C-alpha positions in Angstrom: 87.3 298.1 172.8 89.5 295.1 173.0 88.7 294.3 169.7 89.6 297.5 168.2 92.7 297.7 170.1 94.4 294.2 171.0 94.4 293.0 167.7 96.8 294.2 164.6 94.4 295.8 161.4 95.9 296.8 158.2 93.3 299.7 158.6 92.7 302.5 161.0 89.5 301.9 162.7 87.2 304.9 163.5 84.0 304.6 165.8 80.8 305.6 164.1 78.1 307.1 165.7 74.4 305.9 165.8 73.0 307.3 162.7 76.1 306.0 160.9 75.9 302.4 161.9 72.1 302.3 161.0 72.9 303.4 157.7 74.8 300.2 156.9 72.7 297.8 159.2 69.1 297.3 159.8 69.4 296.6 163.4 66.0 296.4 165.7 65.0 299.3 167.2 66.5 300.0 171.1 69.5 297.8 170.1 72.4 299.6 171.6 75.8 299.3 169.1 79.5 300.7 169.1 81.2 299.7 165.9 84.6 300.7 164.7 85.0 300.5 160.9 88.2 300.8 158.6 88.2 303.5 155.4 86.6 300.9 152.9 89.7 300.1 152.0 89.5 297.0 153.9 86.7 295.0 155.3 88.0 295.7 158.7 85.6 296.1 161.4 84.2 295.4 165.1 81.1 295.5 166.6 79.1 294.9 169.8 75.6 294.6 170.1 73.4 295.1 173.1 69.8 294.0 172.9 66.8 293.6 175.6 66.6 290.3 175.5 67.8 287.1 173.9 65.1 287.1 171.1 66.0 291.0 170.3 69.8 289.6 170.1 68.9 286.9 167.3 67.2 289.6 165.5 70.3 291.4 165.6 72.4 288.7 164.8 70.1 288.1 161.6 70.7 291.7 160.8 74.3 291.8 160.9 74.6 288.1 159.3 73.0 290.0 156.5 75.1 292.9 156.4 78.0 290.5 156.3 76.6 288.8 153.2 76.3 291.9 151.6 79.6 293.1 152.5 81.3 289.3 151.1 79.4 290.4 147.9 80.6 293.7 147.5 84.5 292.9 148.3 84.1 290.0 145.7 84.5 291.7 142.7 87.5 294.1 143.3 89.2 292.8 146.5 88.6 288.9 147.1 91.2 288.8 149.6 88.9 291.3 151.8 86.0 288.9 150.7 87.9 286.0 152.3 88.4 288.1 155.3 84.7 288.7 155.9 84.1 285.3 155.3 86.2 284.1 158.4 85.0 287.0 160.3 84.1 286.0 164.2 79.8 286.8 164.7 79.0 285.7 168.0 75.7 285.7 169.9 76.4 285.8 174.1 73.3 286.4 175.8 71.9 290.0 174.8 75.1 290.8 173.2 76.4 290.1 169.5 79.9 290.4 168.8 81.5 290.9 165.3 85.3 291.1 164.4 86.3 291.1 160.7 90.0 290.9 161.1 92.8 288.9 159.8 93.0 287.5 163.6 90.0 285.5 164.3 91.8 283.4 166.7 92.7 286.2 168.8 89.1 287.8 168.7 87.9 284.5 169.9 90.0 284.6 173.1 89.0 288.3 173.7 85.3 287.5 173.5 85.4 284.3 175.4 87.5 286.3 178.1 85.0 289.1 178.3 82.2 286.8 178.8 83.5 284.6 181.5 
């Protein structure tokens, strides 16, 4: 929640339901996810994924990275500045958790993530 509220975004982020999340990302079965996504006019989004163990978290990290690669490619042609934002996004694995933040403020995102996992 902190990632969605403590960073200034150009877009309004809305929470997705589980079905919507799985339409965008091919996550391992059983992974719990909370994702906030913009309207599509920007690449901004936040996601936290809880896996049952570190191996499942690694699989989740790979799935989210593939999703990011696809996002970057899709923005490349019509909104190159958003493709750059995706390219500088924060994607971290912390134990059984994977955290994603696509914003214009990766430094603040990293601080929020580090604080949450102290």
